Short mmCIF file of C-alpha atoms in Angstrom, two decimals:
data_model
loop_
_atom_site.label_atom_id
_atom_site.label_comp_id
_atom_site.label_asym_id
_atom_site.label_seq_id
_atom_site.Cartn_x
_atom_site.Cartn_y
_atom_site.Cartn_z
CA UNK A 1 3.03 4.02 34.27
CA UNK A 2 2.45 2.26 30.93
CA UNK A 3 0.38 4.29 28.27
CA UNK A 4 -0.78 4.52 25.02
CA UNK A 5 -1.34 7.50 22.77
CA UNK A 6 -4.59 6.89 21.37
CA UNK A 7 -4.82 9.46 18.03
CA UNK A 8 -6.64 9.65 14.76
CA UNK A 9 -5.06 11.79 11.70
CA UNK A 10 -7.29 12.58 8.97
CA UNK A 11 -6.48 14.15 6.07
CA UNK A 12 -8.74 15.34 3.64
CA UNK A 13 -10.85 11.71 3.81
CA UNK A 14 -8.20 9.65 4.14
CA UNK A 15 -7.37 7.94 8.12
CA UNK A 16 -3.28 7.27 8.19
CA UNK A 17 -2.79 3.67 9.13
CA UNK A 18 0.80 3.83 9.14
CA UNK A 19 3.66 5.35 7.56
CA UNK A 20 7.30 5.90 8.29
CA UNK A 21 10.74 6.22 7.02
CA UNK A 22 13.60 3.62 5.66
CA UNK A 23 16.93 3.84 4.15
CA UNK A 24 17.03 0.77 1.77
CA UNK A 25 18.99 -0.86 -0.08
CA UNK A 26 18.24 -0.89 -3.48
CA UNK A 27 19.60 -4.43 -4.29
CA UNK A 28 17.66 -5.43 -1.16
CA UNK A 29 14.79 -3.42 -1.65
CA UNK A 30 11.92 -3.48 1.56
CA UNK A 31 8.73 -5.16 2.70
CA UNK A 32 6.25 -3.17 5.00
CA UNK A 33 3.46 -5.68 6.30
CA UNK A 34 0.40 -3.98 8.38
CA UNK A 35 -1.36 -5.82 10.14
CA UNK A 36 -4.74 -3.83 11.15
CA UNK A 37 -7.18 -2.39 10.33
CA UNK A 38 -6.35 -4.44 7.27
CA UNK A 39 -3.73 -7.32 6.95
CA UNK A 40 -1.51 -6.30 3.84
CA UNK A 41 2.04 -6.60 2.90
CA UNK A 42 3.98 -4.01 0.35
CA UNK A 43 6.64 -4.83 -1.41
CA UNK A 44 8.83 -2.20 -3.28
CA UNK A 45 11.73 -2.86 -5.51
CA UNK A 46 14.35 0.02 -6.42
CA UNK A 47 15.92 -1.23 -9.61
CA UNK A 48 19.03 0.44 -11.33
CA UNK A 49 18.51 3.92 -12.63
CA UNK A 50 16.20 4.45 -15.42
CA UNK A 51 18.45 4.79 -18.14
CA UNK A 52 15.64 6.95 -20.58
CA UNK A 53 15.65 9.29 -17.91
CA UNK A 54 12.32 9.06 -16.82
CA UNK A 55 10.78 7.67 -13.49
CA UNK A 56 8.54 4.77 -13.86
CA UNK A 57 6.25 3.20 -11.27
CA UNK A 58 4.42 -0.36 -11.98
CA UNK A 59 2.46 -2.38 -9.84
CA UNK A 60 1.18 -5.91 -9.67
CA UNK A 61 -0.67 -8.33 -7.47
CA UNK A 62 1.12 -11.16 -5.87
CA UNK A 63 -2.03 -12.77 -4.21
CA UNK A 64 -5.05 -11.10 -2.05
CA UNK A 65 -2.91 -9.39 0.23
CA UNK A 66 0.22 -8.89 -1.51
CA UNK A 67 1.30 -6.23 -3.84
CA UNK A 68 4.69 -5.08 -5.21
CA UNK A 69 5.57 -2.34 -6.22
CA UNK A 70 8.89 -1.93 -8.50
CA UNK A 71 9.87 2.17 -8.63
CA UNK A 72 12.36 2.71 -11.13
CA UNK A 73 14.15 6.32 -10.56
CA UNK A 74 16.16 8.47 -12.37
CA UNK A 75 19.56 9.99 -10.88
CA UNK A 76 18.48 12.97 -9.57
CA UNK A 77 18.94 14.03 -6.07
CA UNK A 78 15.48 15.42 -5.49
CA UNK A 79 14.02 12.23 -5.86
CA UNK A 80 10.51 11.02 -6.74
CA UNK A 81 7.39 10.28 -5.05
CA UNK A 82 3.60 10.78 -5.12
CA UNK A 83 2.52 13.90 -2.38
CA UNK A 84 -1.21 12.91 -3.08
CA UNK A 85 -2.31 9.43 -1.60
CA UNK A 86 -3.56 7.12 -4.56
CA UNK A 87 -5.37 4.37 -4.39
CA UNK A 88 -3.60 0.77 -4.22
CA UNK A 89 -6.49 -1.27 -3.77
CA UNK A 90 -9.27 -2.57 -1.83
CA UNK A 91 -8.77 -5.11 0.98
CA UNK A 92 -12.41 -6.63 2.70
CA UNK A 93 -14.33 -3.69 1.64
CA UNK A 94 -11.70 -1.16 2.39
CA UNK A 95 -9.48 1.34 -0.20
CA UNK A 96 -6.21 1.22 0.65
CA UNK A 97 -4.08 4.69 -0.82
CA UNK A 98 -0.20 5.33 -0.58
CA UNK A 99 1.31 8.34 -1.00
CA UNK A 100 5.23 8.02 -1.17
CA UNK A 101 8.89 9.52 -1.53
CA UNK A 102 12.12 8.29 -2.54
CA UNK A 103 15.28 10.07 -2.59
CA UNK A 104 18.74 8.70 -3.33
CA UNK A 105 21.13 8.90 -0.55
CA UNK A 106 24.98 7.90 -0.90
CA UNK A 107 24.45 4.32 -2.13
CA UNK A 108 21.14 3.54 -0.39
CA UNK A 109 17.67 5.14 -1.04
CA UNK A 110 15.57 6.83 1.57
CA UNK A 111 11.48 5.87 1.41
CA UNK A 112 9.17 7.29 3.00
CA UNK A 113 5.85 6.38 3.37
CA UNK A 114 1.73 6.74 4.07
CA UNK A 115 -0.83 4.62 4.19
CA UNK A 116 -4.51 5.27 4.15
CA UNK A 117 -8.25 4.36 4.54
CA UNK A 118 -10.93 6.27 3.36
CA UNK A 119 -12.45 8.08 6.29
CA UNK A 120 -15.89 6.05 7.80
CA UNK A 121 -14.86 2.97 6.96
CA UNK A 122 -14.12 0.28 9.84
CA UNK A 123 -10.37 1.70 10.20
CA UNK A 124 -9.07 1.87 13.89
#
């Protein structure tokens, strides 16, 4: 019997689209590409270690449906991340939020990930 699990998580106002979890590495760094409700493609870069000690998160457009995303880290086993979704950008009327983590492990880096709508809009 073939089905599919049909669900629909909210939080707050924000529909998940996708997320998951990677280990990636850093010289590699990943791509995630999603395809609906909205055709994007993420790319983030994990540079060497901050060296001021500080973590530092910039972000620039590549074209309309490309954006990359270069998260500099400091070396601390806890990691980094963003535990409340912000907003990315806006794709054919749609805002697009990420909320993330990244954590070194051994001599990869572990990512995880969450991607958003805002709640009403033509999500699936």
């Amino acid at each position: 019997m073939n089905s599919v699990l049909n669900k629909k998580i909210i939080t707050g106002k924000l529909r998940l689209i996708d997320n998951g979890w990677l280990q990636v590495d850093p010289s590699s760094g990943a791509e995630i590409h999603i395809q609906e409700p909205v055709s994007i493609r993420i790319i983030f870069n994990f540079p060497l270690f901050n060296e001021q000690g500080e973590t530092k998160v910039t972000g620039k457009s590549l074209d309309d449906k490309t954006l990359e995303l270069t998260l500099e880290r400091v070396n601390n086993v806890l990691g980094f991340g963003s535990a409340k979704p912000i907003l990315i950008g806006t794709l054919n009327g749609q805002q697009i939020f990420l909320s993330y983590s990244v954590s070194p492990f051994g001599d990869s880096v572990s990512l995880r990930y969450a991607f958003y709508v805002k709640e009403g809009t033509d999500a699936r």
